[in-house]
Short mmCIF file of C-alpha atoms in Angstrom, two decimals:
data_model
loop_
_atom_site.label_atom_id
_atom_site.label_comp_id
_atom_site.label_asym_id
_atom_site.label_seq_id
_atom_site.Cartn_x
_atom_site.Cartn_y
_atom_site.Cartn_z
CA GLU A 1 46.47 50.69 62.83
CA VAL A 2 48.72 49.68 65.72
CA LEU A 3 51.65 52.05 66.12
CA LEU A 4 54.47 52.36 68.62
CA VAL A 5 56.26 55.67 68.10
CA GLN A 6 59.44 56.26 70.06
CA SER A 7 61.10 59.52 71.02
CA GLY A 8 64.02 60.81 68.98
CA ALA A 9 67.75 60.21 69.16
CA GLU A 10 69.56 61.46 72.25
CA VAL A 11 73.12 62.36 73.15
CA ARG A 12 74.13 62.48 76.81
CA GLN A 13 77.31 62.86 78.80
CA PRO A 14 78.50 60.04 81.07
CA GLY A 15 76.90 60.12 84.49
CA LYS A 16 73.72 61.80 83.28
CA SER A 17 70.22 60.32 83.17
CA LEU A 18 67.79 59.87 80.33
CA LYS A 19 64.14 58.91 79.91
CA ILE A 20 62.96 57.75 76.49
CA SER A 21 59.34 57.18 75.51
CA CYS A 22 57.17 54.88 73.43
CA LYS A 23 53.74 56.23 72.46
CA ALA A 24 51.19 53.51 71.68
CA SER A 25 48.10 53.96 69.55
CA GLY A 26 45.56 51.95 67.60
CA TYR A 27 44.68 49.40 70.30
CA SER A 28 43.61 49.09 73.92
CA PHE A 29 46.80 50.05 75.77
CA THR A 30 46.14 47.95 78.85
CA ASN A 31 45.49 44.72 76.94
CA TYR A 32 49.13 44.15 76.00
CA TRP A 33 52.43 44.39 77.81
CA ILE A 34 55.25 46.67 76.61
CA ALA A 35 58.89 45.56 76.63
CA TRP A 36 62.19 47.33 76.11
CA VAL A 37 64.96 45.73 74.09
CA ARG A 38 68.56 46.92 73.74
CA GLN A 39 70.76 46.51 70.70
CA MET A 40 74.34 47.66 71.08
CA PRO A 41 76.20 48.65 67.89
CA GLY A 42 76.75 45.60 65.71
CA LYS A 43 75.36 43.24 68.37
CA GLY A 44 72.25 41.19 69.05
CA LEU A 45 68.96 41.94 70.77
CA GLU A 46 68.78 41.90 74.58
CA TRP A 47 65.66 41.67 76.72
CA MET A 48 65.68 44.48 79.29
CA GLY A 49 62.28 44.26 80.91
CA ILE A 50 58.53 44.21 80.36
CA ILE A 51 55.60 46.02 81.97
CA ASP A 52 51.87 45.40 82.19
CA PRO A 53 50.29 48.83 81.54
CA GLY A 54 47.16 47.70 83.37
CA ASP A 55 48.73 47.48 86.81
CA SER A 56 52.39 48.44 86.17
CA ASP A 57 53.56 44.92 87.08
CA THR A 58 57.16 45.01 85.83
CA ARG A 59 59.64 42.19 85.26
CA TYR A 60 63.30 43.01 84.66
CA SER A 61 65.94 40.83 83.12
CA PRO A 62 68.52 40.00 85.81
CA SER A 63 71.12 41.69 83.61
CA PHE A 64 69.28 45.02 83.82
CA GLN A 65 67.66 44.84 87.27
CA GLY A 66 68.61 47.96 89.23
CA GLN A 67 70.20 49.59 86.19
CA VAL A 68 67.04 50.78 84.44
CA SER A 69 63.47 51.66 85.30
CA ILE A 70 60.39 50.96 83.17
CA SER A 71 57.11 52.81 83.69
CA VAL A 72 53.89 53.77 81.93
CA ASP A 73 51.43 56.65 81.88
CA LYS A 74 48.08 55.12 80.97
CA SER A 75 46.46 58.52 80.50
CA ILE A 76 48.64 59.16 77.46
CA THR A 77 49.25 55.50 76.46
CA THR A 78 52.99 55.91 76.76
CA ALA A 79 55.71 53.66 78.15
CA TYR A 80 59.05 54.91 79.38
CA LEU A 81 62.58 53.62 79.87
CA GLN A 82 64.73 55.45 82.39
CA LEU A 83 68.49 55.06 82.12
CA ASN A 84 70.55 56.36 85.05
CA SER A 85 74.26 57.06 85.54
CA LEU A 86 74.90 56.63 81.85
CA LYS A 87 78.12 55.05 80.67
CA ALA A 88 79.65 54.83 77.23
CA SER A 89 78.57 51.19 77.18
CA ASP A 90 74.92 52.34 77.27
CA THR A 91 75.35 53.61 73.72
CA ALA A 92 72.82 51.55 71.81
CA MET A 93 69.55 51.45 69.93
CA TYR A 94 66.61 50.89 72.25
CA PHE A 95 63.38 49.37 70.94
CA CYS A 96 59.98 49.10 72.57
CA ALA A 97 57.74 46.23 71.55
CA ARG A 98 54.17 45.16 72.23
CA GLY A 99 54.00 41.81 73.96
CA LEU A 100 51.26 39.22 74.14
CA VAL A 101 51.24 37.63 77.59
CA TRP A 102 48.79 34.87 78.42
CA PHE A 103 47.18 34.81 81.88
CA GLY A 104 49.50 37.55 83.11
CA GLU A 105 52.47 35.19 83.15
CA LEU A 106 53.16 33.34 79.90
CA PHE A 107 54.99 35.57 77.44
CA SER A 108 54.19 34.53 73.88
CA HIS A 109 55.65 37.02 71.42
CA PHE A 110 56.16 40.62 70.30
CA ASP A 111 53.84 41.53 67.44
CA TYR A 112 54.60 45.22 66.97
CA TRP A 113 57.80 47.20 67.44
CA GLY A 114 58.74 50.84 67.73
CA GLN A 115 61.19 52.33 65.25
CA GLY A 116 63.98 52.48 67.83
CA THR A 117 65.69 55.29 69.74
CA LEU A 118 69.43 55.74 69.32
CA VAL A 119 71.14 56.76 72.55
CA THR A 120 74.73 57.97 72.38
CA VAL A 121 76.72 58.49 75.55
CA SER A 122 79.82 60.57 75.00
CA ALA A 123 81.79 63.24 76.77
CA GLN B 1 69.53 33.74 82.33
CA SER B 2 71.85 32.85 79.45
CA ALA B 3 71.07 33.72 75.86
CA LEU B 4 69.76 30.95 73.66
CA THR B 5 72.38 29.61 71.25
CA GLN B 6 72.05 30.19 67.51
CA PRO B 7 74.64 29.64 64.77
CA PRO B 8 76.31 32.94 63.84
CA SER B 9 75.61 32.52 60.16
CA ALA B 10 73.71 30.49 57.58
CA SER B 11 73.55 30.77 53.82
CA GLY B 12 71.85 29.37 50.76
CA SER B 13 71.29 30.09 47.11
CA PRO B 14 68.02 31.49 45.80
CA GLY B 15 65.38 28.79 45.79
CA GLN B 16 67.18 26.63 48.34
CA SER B 17 66.24 26.09 51.98
CA VAL B 18 68.07 27.12 55.13
CA SER B 19 67.41 26.08 58.71
CA ILE B 20 68.44 27.93 61.84
CA SER B 21 68.59 26.30 65.27
CA CYS B 22 67.87 27.90 68.63
CA THR B 23 69.13 25.85 71.54
CA GLY B 24 68.12 26.50 75.11
CA THR B 25 67.51 24.39 78.19
CA SER B 26 64.75 22.47 79.91
CA SER B 27 63.91 25.74 81.73
CA ASP B 28 63.04 27.67 78.59
CA VAL B 29 62.77 26.18 75.06
CA GLY B 30 62.32 22.65 76.37
CA ASP B 31 59.58 23.51 78.84
CA TYR B 32 57.28 25.84 76.90
CA LYS B 33 55.60 26.19 73.51
CA TYR B 34 56.36 29.92 73.54
CA VAL B 35 59.17 30.26 71.02
CA SER B 36 59.02 33.09 68.50
CA TRP B 37 61.26 34.17 65.62
CA TYR B 38 62.08 37.64 64.29
CA GLN B 39 63.70 38.94 61.13
CA GLN B 40 65.74 42.13 61.25
CA HIS B 41 67.07 44.04 58.29
CA PRO B 42 69.94 46.52 58.80
CA GLY B 43 68.81 49.70 60.51
CA LYS B 44 65.26 48.43 60.95
CA ALA B 45 63.14 47.16 63.81
CA PRO B 46 62.69 43.40 64.11
CA LYS B 47 59.63 41.80 62.51
CA LEU B 48 57.71 38.81 63.88
CA ILE B 49 57.73 35.84 61.52
CA ILE B 50 56.85 32.84 63.74
CA TYR B 51 55.18 32.64 67.15
CA GLU B 52 54.31 29.82 69.54
CA VAL B 53 56.81 27.51 67.82
CA ASN B 54 55.08 27.11 64.46
CA LYS B 55 52.38 29.75 63.92
CA ARG B 56 52.73 32.37 61.20
CA PRO B 57 51.27 35.87 61.58
CA SER B 58 49.07 37.15 58.82
CA GLY B 59 51.15 38.37 55.88
CA VAL B 60 54.19 36.20 56.52
CA PRO B 61 54.84 33.86 53.57
CA ASP B 62 54.41 30.13 54.14
CA ARG B 63 58.05 29.73 53.10
CA PHE B 64 58.77 30.37 56.78
CA SER B 65 58.10 27.51 59.17
CA GLY B 66 59.00 26.65 62.74
CA SER B 67 59.38 23.51 64.81
CA LYS B 68 60.74 22.32 68.15
CA SER B 69 62.30 19.17 69.48
CA GLY B 70 63.43 18.94 73.06
CA ASN B 71 65.51 21.97 74.00
CA THR B 72 66.02 23.10 70.39
CA ALA B 73 63.70 25.13 68.21
CA SER B 74 64.26 25.59 64.50
CA LEU B 75 63.28 28.06 61.80
CA THR B 76 63.27 26.90 58.18
CA VAL B 77 63.14 29.26 55.23
CA SER B 78 62.24 27.45 52.03
CA GLY B 79 62.56 28.83 48.52
CA LEU B 80 65.08 31.45 49.62
CA GLN B 81 64.66 34.90 48.13
CA ALA B 82 67.02 37.86 48.14
CA GLU B 83 64.79 39.75 50.58
CA ASP B 84 65.20 36.95 53.15
CA GLU B 85 68.75 38.12 53.76
CA GLY B 86 69.09 39.59 57.25
CA ASP B 87 69.47 38.73 60.91
CA TYR B 88 67.18 36.26 62.62
CA TYR B 89 66.53 35.98 66.35
CA CYS B 90 64.57 33.55 68.48
CA ILE B 91 62.96 34.28 71.84
CA SER B 92 61.70 31.79 74.38
CA TYR B 93 59.61 32.27 77.48
CA ALA B 94 61.87 31.44 80.42
CA GLY B 95 59.61 31.46 83.47
CA SER B 96 57.95 34.11 85.58
CA ASN B 97 61.21 35.62 86.86
CA ALA B 98 63.26 35.94 83.67
CA PHE B 99 60.16 36.11 81.47
CA GLY B 100 61.93 36.03 78.12
CA VAL B 101 65.37 35.41 76.64
CA PHE B 102 66.71 36.14 73.16
CA GLY B 103 68.85 33.95 71.00
CA THR B 104 72.30 35.12 69.96
CA GLY B 105 71.16 35.82 66.40
CA THR B 106 71.94 34.34 62.99
CA ARG B 107 72.90 36.26 59.87
CA VAL B 108 71.36 34.69 56.79
CA THR B 109 73.04 35.32 53.45
CA VAL B 110 71.34 34.55 50.18
#
């Protein structure tokens, strides 16, 4: 069974940093890309970035480039999302998702999702 | 990369059909067959219901269908059921730099 299990809810003060995780199991970790998606309270889904666990090739949405960092640890089949200099506007649910990418370039779809990690930024 | 445009809401009675549009540009929806659709219930993770314009994953009822014409993709839900109520999002591949872009989302009410 394919599972993406994310780390638990977090509360941070403004200006702090945070790294949340997405543990993959039930499939060959390097055969699929992993993406991070943001959903602010009451709003829609936003593509943040996607990483190829095989070679750590990472593509960021222009809206998030330089604001976040995506990484993987193949040895423990886990992907990470690093959020720096947190602001109140970073308060959101963050989802990881498994992506099918053809020929290393053509993104097709997300077939499995994590349960989401709620991040609250508040003084 | 701008979000794809979806209507904010759509509704129908049980048993009826509802269609949701997803309008992009010639750089995303219009140029690729890689449009997918997701259903999200409140407080839950999204669920894949259509991929590559018109393919259904195993386990998704055939009441859900997808199509594309030019820069606009569409999702049709036939024979509406109460459990179809929720938010629906499209995604399109948008080239090797942007990679993917979401639609603005549509709330379906049954």
